[in-house]
CSV table of C-alpha atoms in Angstrom, one decimal:
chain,number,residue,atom,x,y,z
L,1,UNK,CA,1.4,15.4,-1.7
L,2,UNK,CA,-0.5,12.2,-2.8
L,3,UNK,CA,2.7,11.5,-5.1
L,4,UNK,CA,5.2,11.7,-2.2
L,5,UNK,CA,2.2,9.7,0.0
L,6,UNK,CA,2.4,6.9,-2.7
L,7,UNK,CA,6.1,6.7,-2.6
L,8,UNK,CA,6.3,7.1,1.1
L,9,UNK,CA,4.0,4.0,0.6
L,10,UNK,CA,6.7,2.3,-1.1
L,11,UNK,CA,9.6,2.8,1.3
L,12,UNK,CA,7.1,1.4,3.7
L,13,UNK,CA,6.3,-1.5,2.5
L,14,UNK,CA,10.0,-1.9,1.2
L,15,UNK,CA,11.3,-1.7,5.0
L,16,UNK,CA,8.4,-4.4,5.6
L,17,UNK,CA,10.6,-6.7,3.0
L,18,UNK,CA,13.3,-5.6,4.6
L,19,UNK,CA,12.1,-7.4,8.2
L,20,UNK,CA,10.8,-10.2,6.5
L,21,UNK,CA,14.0,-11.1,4.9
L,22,UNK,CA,15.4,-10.7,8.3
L,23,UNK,CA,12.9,-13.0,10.1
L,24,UNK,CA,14.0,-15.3,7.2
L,25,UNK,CA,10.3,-15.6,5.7
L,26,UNK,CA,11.9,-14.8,2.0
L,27,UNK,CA,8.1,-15.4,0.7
L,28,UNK,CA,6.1,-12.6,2.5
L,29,UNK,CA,9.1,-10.4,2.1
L,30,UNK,CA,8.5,-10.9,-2.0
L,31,UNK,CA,5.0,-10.1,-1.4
L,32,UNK,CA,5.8,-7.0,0.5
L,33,UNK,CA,8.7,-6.1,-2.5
L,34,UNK,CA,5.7,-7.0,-4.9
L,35,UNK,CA,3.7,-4.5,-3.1
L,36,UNK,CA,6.5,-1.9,-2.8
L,37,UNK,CA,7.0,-1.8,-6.8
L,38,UNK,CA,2.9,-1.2,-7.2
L,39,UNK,CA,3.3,1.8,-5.5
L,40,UNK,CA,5.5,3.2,-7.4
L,41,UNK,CA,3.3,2.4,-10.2
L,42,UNK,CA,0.4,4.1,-7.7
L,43,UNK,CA,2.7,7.2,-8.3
L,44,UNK,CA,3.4,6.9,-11.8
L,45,UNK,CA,-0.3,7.3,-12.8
L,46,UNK,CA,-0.9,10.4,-10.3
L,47,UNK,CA,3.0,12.0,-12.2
L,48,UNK,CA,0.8,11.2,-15.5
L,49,UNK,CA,-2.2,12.4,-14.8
L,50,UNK,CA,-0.7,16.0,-13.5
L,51,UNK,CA,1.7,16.3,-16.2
L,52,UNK,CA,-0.8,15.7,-18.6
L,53,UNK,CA,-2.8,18.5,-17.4
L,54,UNK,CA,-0.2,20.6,-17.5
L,55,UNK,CA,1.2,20.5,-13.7
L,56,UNK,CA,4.5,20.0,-12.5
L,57,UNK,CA,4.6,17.6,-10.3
L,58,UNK,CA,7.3,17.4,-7.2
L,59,UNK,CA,8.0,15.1,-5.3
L,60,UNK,CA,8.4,16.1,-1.2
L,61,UNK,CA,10.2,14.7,1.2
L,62,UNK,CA,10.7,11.0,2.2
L,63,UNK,CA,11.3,10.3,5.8
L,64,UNK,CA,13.1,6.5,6.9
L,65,UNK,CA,9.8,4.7,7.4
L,66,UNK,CA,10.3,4.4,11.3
L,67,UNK,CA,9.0,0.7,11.7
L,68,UNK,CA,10.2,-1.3,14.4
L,69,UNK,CA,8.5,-4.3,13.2
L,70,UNK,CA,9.6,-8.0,15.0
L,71,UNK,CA,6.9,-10.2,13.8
L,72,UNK,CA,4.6,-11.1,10.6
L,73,UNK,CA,1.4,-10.3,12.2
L,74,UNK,CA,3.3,-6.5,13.2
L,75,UNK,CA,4.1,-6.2,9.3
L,76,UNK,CA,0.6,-6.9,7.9
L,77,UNK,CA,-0.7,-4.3,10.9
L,78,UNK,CA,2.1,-1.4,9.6
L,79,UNK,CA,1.1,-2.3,6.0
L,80,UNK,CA,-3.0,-2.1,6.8
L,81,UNK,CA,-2.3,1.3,9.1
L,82,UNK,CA,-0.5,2.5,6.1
L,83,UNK,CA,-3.0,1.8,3.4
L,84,UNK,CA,-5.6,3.2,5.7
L,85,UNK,CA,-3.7,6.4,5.6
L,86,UNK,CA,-3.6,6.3,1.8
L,87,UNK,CA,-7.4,5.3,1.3
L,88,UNK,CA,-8.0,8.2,3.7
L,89,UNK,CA,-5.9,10.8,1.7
L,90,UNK,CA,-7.6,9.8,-2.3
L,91,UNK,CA,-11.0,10.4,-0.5
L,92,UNK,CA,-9.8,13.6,0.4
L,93,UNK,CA,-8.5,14.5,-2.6
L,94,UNK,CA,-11.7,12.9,-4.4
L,95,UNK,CA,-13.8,15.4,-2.0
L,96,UNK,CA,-11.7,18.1,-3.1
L,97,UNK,CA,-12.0,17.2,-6.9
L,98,UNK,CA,-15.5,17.3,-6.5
L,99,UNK,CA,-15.5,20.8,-4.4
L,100,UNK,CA,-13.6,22.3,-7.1
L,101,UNK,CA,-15.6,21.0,-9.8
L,102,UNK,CA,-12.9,19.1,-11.4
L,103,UNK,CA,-14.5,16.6,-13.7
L,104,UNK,CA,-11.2,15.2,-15.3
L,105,UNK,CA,-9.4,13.9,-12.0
L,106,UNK,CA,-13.1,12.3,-11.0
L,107,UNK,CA,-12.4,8.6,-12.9
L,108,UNK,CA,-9.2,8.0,-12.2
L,109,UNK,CA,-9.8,8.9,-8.5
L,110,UNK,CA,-12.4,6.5,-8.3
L,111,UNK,CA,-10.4,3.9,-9.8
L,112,UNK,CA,-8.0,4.3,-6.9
L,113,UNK,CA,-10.3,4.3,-4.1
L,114,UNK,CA,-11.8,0.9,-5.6
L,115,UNK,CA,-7.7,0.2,-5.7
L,116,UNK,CA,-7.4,1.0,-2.0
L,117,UNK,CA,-10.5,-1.0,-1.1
L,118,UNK,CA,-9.1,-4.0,-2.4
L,119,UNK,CA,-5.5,-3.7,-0.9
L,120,UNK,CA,-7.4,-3.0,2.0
L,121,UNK,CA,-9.1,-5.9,2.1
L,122,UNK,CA,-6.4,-8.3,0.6
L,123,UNK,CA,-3.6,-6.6,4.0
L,124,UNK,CA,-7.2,-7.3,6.2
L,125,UNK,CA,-7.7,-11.0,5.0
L,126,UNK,CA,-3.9,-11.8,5.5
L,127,UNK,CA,-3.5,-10.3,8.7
L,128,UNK,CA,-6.5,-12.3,9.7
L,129,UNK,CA,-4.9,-15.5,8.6
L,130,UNK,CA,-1.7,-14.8,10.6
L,131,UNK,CA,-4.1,-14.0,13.5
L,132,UNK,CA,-5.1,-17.6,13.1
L,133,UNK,CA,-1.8,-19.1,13.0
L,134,UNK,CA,-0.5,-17.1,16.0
L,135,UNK,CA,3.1,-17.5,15.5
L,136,UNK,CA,2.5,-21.1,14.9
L,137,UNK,CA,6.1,-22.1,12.8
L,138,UNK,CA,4.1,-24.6,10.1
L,139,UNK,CA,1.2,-21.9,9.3
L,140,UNK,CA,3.7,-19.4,8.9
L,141,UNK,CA,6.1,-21.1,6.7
L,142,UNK,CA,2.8,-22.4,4.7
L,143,UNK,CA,1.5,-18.6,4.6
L,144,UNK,CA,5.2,-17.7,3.3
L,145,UNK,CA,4.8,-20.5,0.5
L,146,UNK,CA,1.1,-19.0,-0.3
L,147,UNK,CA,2.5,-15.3,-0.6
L,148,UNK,CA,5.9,-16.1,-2.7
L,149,UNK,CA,3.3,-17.2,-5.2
L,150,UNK,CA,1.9,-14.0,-5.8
């Protein structure tokens, strides 16, 4: 499940890039592609990990994202609602490791809640920052500048 989460995560933040583009803010949208490609990596390591072990991972199924996002400061809210969601679902499954006794799953689980608290954080300090601007044209075309360094 946290596999197809992690990918869901990607289409999400894909669709995000998606809106950008159309909004023509072509420096957020690379941050959310940017974004979009890490959680596939996100996946990656939890396909490793299980096939590692000796699982067989699948992956579910993928819904359309469902956004119906018109502005920047709607973007960064989907993106922060959806990495809450994520956080949320690695402390469940860290609970769970921890239930069952299962010592091998413990460290890289903690690496990705400390992964989630700082995407957290990074969604929360942007959002903020457009916040600020409130749709003002110069901070968002600066803020689209700042993010196609990334």
């Amino acid at each position: 499940d946290q596999i197809t989460l992690e990918i869901q995560a990607s289409t999400v933040y894909r669709q995000l890039a998606i809106e950008m583009d159309v909004l023509s803010l072509p420096g957020i949208a690379a941050w959310f592609r940017a974004q979009s490609a890490e959680e596939l990596v996100h996946a990656e390591k939890f396909i490793a990990h299980m096939t590692n072990r000796g699982a067989h991972p699948a992956i579910g199924a993928i819904g359309a994202p469902g956004l119906n996002v018109v502005t920047v400061d709607g973007a960064f809210q989907a993106s922060l609602d959806h990495e809450k969601k994520v956080s949320e679902s690695i402390r469940d499954l860290y609970r769970l490791a921890h239930n069952e006794g299962d010592i091998d799953s413990v460290p890289m689980l903690t690496w990705f809640i400390e992964e989630q608290v700082e995407e957290e954080a990074t969604v929360g300090e942007i959002l903020d920052r457009v916040k600020m601007i409130n749709n003002d044209g110069n901070g968002l075309l600066r803020l689209d500048s700042e993010l196609a360094a990334r």
